[in-house]
Amino acid sequence: MKLLLKRIALKPTYTVGWLYIDGQKVCDTIEDTVRDLNKNGKFDNGEKKVYAETAIPYGTYDITLKMQSPKYKDKAQYQFCDGYLPRLLNVPEFEGILIHIGNTAKDSAGCILVGENKEVGKVLNSTATFRKVYDMLKIASDRGEPIKIEIV
């Protein structure tokens, strides 16, 4: 399965994107501020990561649903998946990057939040959107299909 996150609005305090799964637009996203300005997947040439305020670098990453999040495993909205959220692997300078529920970049800490961008600087209907995205990824994961996300 191939996910494509196309960043469409790089703002000073947040980033809005479109998430495609196998070529079909599924939802909108919100992330922290993009600081990988030369889009090479690294923080160089004066670019700096700011903890909990920086979007992950551009690039392609594997996703697994096989790691339980200690932070979210006991949260009511994640009981349906027992806290096994989509986790991006081998992200340079980041650990524990997830796709999850949230409404603004303040809910992110580097993660990718899914929903509907119907309000400036926010995604709405995040819980329902996350369930939809998770269900699609879970089918692929259960089949043993590799899941990758490309961020452009």
PDB file of C-alpha atoms in Angstrom:
ATOM      1  CA  MET A   1       0.000   0.000   0.000  1.00  0.00           C
ATOM      2  CA  LYS A   2       1.291   3.444  -0.904  1.00  0.00           C
ATOM      3  CA  LEU A   3       0.372   6.606   0.941  1.00  0.00           C
ATOM      4  CA  LEU A   4       1.231   9.999  -0.464  1.00  0.00           C
ATOM      5  CA  LEU A   5       1.186  13.082   1.753  1.00  0.00           C
ATOM      6  CA  LYS A   6       1.208  16.168  -0.415  1.00  0.00           C
ATOM      7  CA  ARG A   7       1.932  19.256   1.655  1.00  0.00           C
ATOM      8  CA  ILE A   8      -0.118  22.093   0.175  1.00  0.00           C
ATOM      9  CA  ALA A   9       0.051  24.959   2.691  1.00  0.00           C
ATOM     10  CA  LEU A  10       3.283  25.627   4.572  1.00  0.00           C
ATOM     11  CA  LYS A  11       2.369  28.197   7.222  1.00  0.00           C
ATOM     12  CA  PRO A  12       4.580  29.671   9.973  1.00  0.00           C
ATOM     13  CA  THR A  13       2.991  27.551  12.747  1.00  0.00           C
ATOM     14  CA  TYR A  14       1.438  24.586  10.913  1.00  0.00           C
ATOM     15  CA  THR A  15       1.320  22.661   7.633  1.00  0.00           C
ATOM     16  CA  VAL A  16      -1.778  21.441   5.792  1.00  0.00           C
ATOM     17  CA  GLY A  17      -1.662  18.524   3.396  1.00  0.00           C
ATOM     18  CA  TRP A  18      -3.688  16.039   1.423  1.00  0.00           C
ATOM     19  CA  LEU A  19      -3.357  12.321   2.140  1.00  0.00           C
ATOM     20  CA  TYR A  20      -3.764   9.879  -0.737  1.00  0.00           C
ATOM     21  CA  ILE A  21      -3.946   6.107  -0.359  1.00  0.00           C
ATOM     22  CA  ASP A  22      -3.169   4.094  -3.473  1.00  0.00           C
ATOM     23  CA  GLY A  23      -3.813   7.164  -5.622  1.00  0.00           C
ATOM     24  CA  GLN A  24      -7.123   8.292  -4.076  1.00  0.00           C
ATOM     25  CA  LYS A  25      -7.443  11.362  -1.862  1.00  0.00           C
ATOM     26  CA  VAL A  26      -8.714  10.140   1.493  1.00  0.00           C
ATOM     27  CA  CYS A  27      -8.449  13.178   3.791  1.00  0.00           C
ATOM     28  CA  ASP A  28      -6.632  16.313   4.809  1.00  0.00           C
ATOM     29  CA  THR A  29      -3.757  16.461   7.281  1.00  0.00           C
ATOM     30  CA  ILE A  30      -2.209  18.936   9.672  1.00  0.00           C
ATOM     31  CA  GLU A  31       1.369  18.833  10.910  1.00  0.00           C
ATOM     32  CA  ASP A  32       3.830  21.074  12.648  1.00  0.00           C
ATOM     33  CA  THR A  33       5.889  23.671  10.748  1.00  0.00           C
ATOM     34  CA  VAL A  34       8.028  22.402   7.868  1.00  0.00           C
ATOM     35  CA  ARG A  35      11.681  23.216   8.533  1.00  0.00           C
ATOM     36  CA  ASP A  36      13.165  20.954   5.803  1.00  0.00           C
ATOM     37  CA  LEU A  37      12.895  23.882   3.425  1.00  0.00           C
ATOM     38  CA  ASN A  38      15.207  22.486   0.737  1.00  0.00           C
ATOM     39  CA  LYS A  39      13.109  19.269   0.740  1.00  0.00           C
ATOM     40  CA  ASN A  40      16.119  16.944   0.903  1.00  0.00           C
ATOM     41  CA  GLY A  41      15.044  14.948   3.963  1.00  0.00           C
ATOM     42  CA  LYS A  42      17.633  16.515   6.300  1.00  0.00           C
ATOM     43  CA  PHE A  43      18.040  19.511   8.539  1.00  0.00           C
ATOM     44  CA  ASP A  44      21.026  21.242   6.968  1.00  0.00           C
ATOM     45  CA  ASN A  45      22.056  24.612   5.544  1.00  0.00           C
ATOM     46  CA  GLY A  46      20.787  26.399   8.638  1.00  0.00           C
ATOM     47  CA  GLU A  47      17.581  24.373   9.010  1.00  0.00           C
ATOM     48  CA  LYS A  48      16.931  23.293  12.607  1.00  0.00           C
ATOM     49  CA  LYS A  49      14.505  20.914  14.253  1.00  0.00           C
ATOM     50  CA  VAL A  50      12.494  22.497  17.062  1.00  0.00           C
ATOM     51  CA  TYR A  51      11.138  19.848  19.445  1.00  0.00           C
ATOM     52  CA  ALA A  52       7.344  19.387  19.168  1.00  0.00           C
ATOM     53  CA  GLU A  53       7.141  22.200  16.587  1.00  0.00           C
ATOM     54  CA  THR A  54       8.689  20.598  13.496  1.00  0.00           C
ATOM     55  CA  ALA A  55       7.168  18.446  10.769  1.00  0.00           C
ATOM     56  CA  ILE A  56       9.134  15.372   9.784  1.00  0.00           C
ATOM     57  CA  PRO A  57      11.491  15.720   6.809  1.00  0.00           C
ATOM     58  CA  TYR A  58      10.389  15.069   3.257  1.00  0.00           C
ATOM     59  CA  GLY A  59      11.008  11.508   2.122  1.00  0.00           C
ATOM     60  CA  THR A  60       9.612   7.987   2.020  1.00  0.00           C
ATOM     61  CA  TYR A  61       9.067   5.953   5.169  1.00  0.00           C
ATOM     62  CA  ASP A  62       7.798   2.492   6.055  1.00  0.00           C
ATOM     63  CA  ILE A  63       4.698   2.293   8.251  1.00  0.00           C
ATOM     64  CA  THR A  64       3.907  -0.443  10.763  1.00  0.00           C
ATOM     65  CA  LEU A  65       0.780  -1.182  12.770  1.00  0.00           C
ATOM     66  CA  LYS A  66       2.636  -3.669  14.955  1.00  0.00           C
ATOM     67  CA  MET A  67       3.880  -1.309  17.711  1.00  0.00           C
ATOM     68  CA  GLN A  68       1.615  -0.267  20.553  1.00  0.00           C
ATOM     69  CA  SER A  69       1.821   3.373  21.598  1.00  0.00           C
ATOM     70  CA  PRO A  70       2.377   3.682  25.352  1.00  0.00           C
ATOM     71  CA  LYS A  71       0.957   7.222  25.206  1.00  0.00           C
ATOM     72  CA  TYR A  72      -2.298   6.286  23.478  1.00  0.00           C
ATOM     73  CA  LYS A  73      -2.964   2.637  24.409  1.00  0.00           C
ATOM     74  CA  ASP A  74      -5.316   3.539  27.266  1.00  0.00           C
ATOM     75  CA  LYS A  75      -7.128   6.404  25.540  1.00  0.00           C
ATOM     76  CA  ALA A  76     -10.823   5.718  24.841  1.00  0.00           C
ATOM     77  CA  GLN A  77     -10.683   6.822  21.182  1.00  0.00           C
ATOM     78  CA  TYR A  78      -7.992   4.199  20.464  1.00  0.00           C
ATOM     79  CA  GLN A  79      -9.556   1.233  22.276  1.00  0.00           C
ATOM     80  CA  PHE A  80     -10.737  -0.209  18.946  1.00  0.00           C
ATOM     81  CA  CYS A  81      -7.089  -0.735  17.904  1.00  0.00           C
ATOM     82  CA  ASP A  82      -5.700  -1.282  21.414  1.00  0.00           C
ATOM     83  CA  GLY A  83      -3.270   1.595  20.851  1.00  0.00           C
ATOM     84  CA  TYR A  84      -1.606   0.060  17.768  1.00  0.00           C
ATOM     85  CA  LEU A  85      -1.445   3.258  15.735  1.00  0.00           C
ATOM     86  CA  PRO A  86       0.266   3.647  12.355  1.00  0.00           C
ATOM     87  CA  ARG A  87       3.938   4.365  13.130  1.00  0.00           C
ATOM     88  CA  LEU A  88       6.474   5.751  10.654  1.00  0.00           C
ATOM     89  CA  LEU A  89       9.835   4.006  10.862  1.00  0.00           C
ATOM     90  CA  ASN A  90      13.365   5.379  10.544  1.00  0.00           C
ATOM     91  CA  VAL A  91      12.457   9.058  10.385  1.00  0.00           C
ATOM     92  CA  PRO A  92      15.719  11.050  10.669  1.00  0.00           C
ATOM     93  CA  GLU A  93      15.997  12.869  14.027  1.00  0.00           C
ATOM     94  CA  PHE A  94      12.518  11.708  15.150  1.00  0.00           C
ATOM     95  CA  GLU A  95      11.141   8.817  17.185  1.00  0.00           C
ATOM     96  CA  GLY A  96       7.575   7.629  17.670  1.00  0.00           C
ATOM     97  CA  ILE A  97       6.046   9.451  14.713  1.00  0.00           C
ATOM     98  CA  LEU A  98       2.415   8.369  14.399  1.00  0.00           C
ATOM     99  CA  ILE A  99      -0.644   9.036  12.308  1.00  0.00           C
ATOM    100  CA  HIS A 100      -3.341   9.902  14.841  1.00  0.00           C
ATOM    101  CA  ILE A 101      -6.323  11.955  15.983  1.00  0.00           C
ATOM    102  CA  GLY A 102      -5.974  15.686  16.662  1.00  0.00           C
ATOM    103  CA  ASN A 103      -7.154  19.051  15.457  1.00  0.00           C
ATOM    104  CA  THR A 104      -4.228  21.477  15.407  1.00  0.00           C
ATOM    105  CA  ALA A 105      -0.445  21.406  15.133  1.00  0.00           C
ATOM    106  CA  LYS A 106      -0.338  21.771  18.930  1.00  0.00           C
ATOM    107  CA  ASP A 107      -1.734  18.191  19.096  1.00  0.00           C
ATOM    108  CA  SER A 108       1.028  16.892  16.842  1.00  0.00           C
ATOM    109  CA  ALA A 109       4.600  16.953  18.260  1.00  0.00           C
ATOM    110  CA  GLY A 110       5.818  15.937  14.795  1.00  0.00           C
ATOM    111  CA  CYS A 111       3.042  13.440  14.059  1.00  0.00           C
ATOM    112  CA  ILE A 112       0.584  13.497  11.163  1.00  0.00           C
ATOM    113  CA  LEU A 113      -2.999  14.328  12.155  1.00  0.00           C
ATOM    114  CA  VAL A 114      -5.873  13.389   9.848  1.00  0.00           C
ATOM    115  CA  GLY A 115      -9.264  15.026   9.346  1.00  0.00           C
ATOM    116  CA  GLU A 116     -11.058  17.577   7.209  1.00  0.00           C
ATOM    117  CA  ASN A 117      -9.480  21.015   6.753  1.00  0.00           C
ATOM    118  CA  LYS A 118     -12.690  23.043   6.995  1.00  0.00           C
ATOM    119  CA  GLU A 119     -11.303  25.693   9.340  1.00  0.00           C
ATOM    120  CA  VAL A 120      -8.080  27.690   9.032  1.00  0.00           C
ATOM    121  CA  GLY A 121      -5.249  26.011  10.915  1.00  0.00           C
ATOM    122  CA  LYS A 122      -7.320  22.963  11.909  1.00  0.00           C
ATOM    123  CA  VAL A 123      -8.620  19.597  10.826  1.00  0.00           C
ATOM    124  CA  LEU A 124     -12.083  18.577  11.991  1.00  0.00           C
ATOM    125  CA  ASN A 125     -13.826  15.175  12.213  1.00  0.00           C
ATOM    126  CA  SER A 126     -10.464  13.709  13.099  1.00  0.00           C
ATOM    127  CA  THR A 127     -11.722  10.684  15.051  1.00  0.00           C
ATOM    128  CA  ALA A 128     -13.967   9.425  12.236  1.00  0.00           C
ATOM    129  CA  THR A 129     -11.283  10.187   9.651  1.00  0.00           C
ATOM    130  CA  PHE A 130      -8.648   8.323  11.653  1.00  0.00           C
ATOM    131  CA  ARG A 131     -10.911   5.260  11.891  1.00  0.00           C
ATOM    132  CA  LYS A 132     -11.335   5.288   8.102  1.00  0.00           C
ATOM    133  CA  VAL A 133      -7.585   5.616   7.451  1.00  0.00           C
ATOM    134  CA  TYR A 134      -6.732   3.019  10.089  1.00  0.00           C
ATOM    135  CA  ASP A 135      -9.209   0.500   8.639  1.00  0.00           C
ATOM    136  CA  MET A 136      -7.630   0.854   5.198  1.00  0.00           C
ATOM    137  CA  LEU A 137      -4.118   0.386   6.574  1.00  0.00           C
ATOM    138  CA  LYS A 138      -5.178  -2.539   8.769  1.00  0.00           C
ATOM    139  CA  ILE A 139      -6.478  -4.487   5.765  1.00  0.00           C
ATOM    140  CA  ALA A 140      -3.110  -4.100   4.026  1.00  0.00           C
ATOM    141  CA  SER A 141      -1.194  -4.925   7.215  1.00  0.00           C
ATOM    142  CA  ASP A 142      -3.273  -8.060   7.842  1.00  0.00           C
ATOM    143  CA  ARG A 143      -2.469  -9.225   4.308  1.00  0.00           C
ATOM    144  CA  GLY A 144       1.239  -8.773   5.036  1.00  0.00           C
ATOM    145  CA  GLU A 145       1.435  -6.005   2.440  1.00  0.00           C
ATOM    146  CA  PRO A 146       4.197  -3.424   2.983  1.00  0.00           C
ATOM    147  CA  ILE A 147       2.890   0.070   3.728  1.00  0.00           C
ATOM    148  CA  LYS A 148       4.914   3.141   2.744  1.00  0.00           C
ATOM    149  CA  ILE A 149       4.291   6.867   2.921  1.00  0.00           C
ATOM    150  CA  GLU A 150       5.944   9.392   0.634  1.00  0.00           C
ATOM    151  CA  ILE A 151       5.925  12.991   1.821  1.00  0.00           C
ATOM    152  CA  VAL A 152       6.242  15.617  -0.911  1.00  0.00           C
TER     153      VAL A 152
END
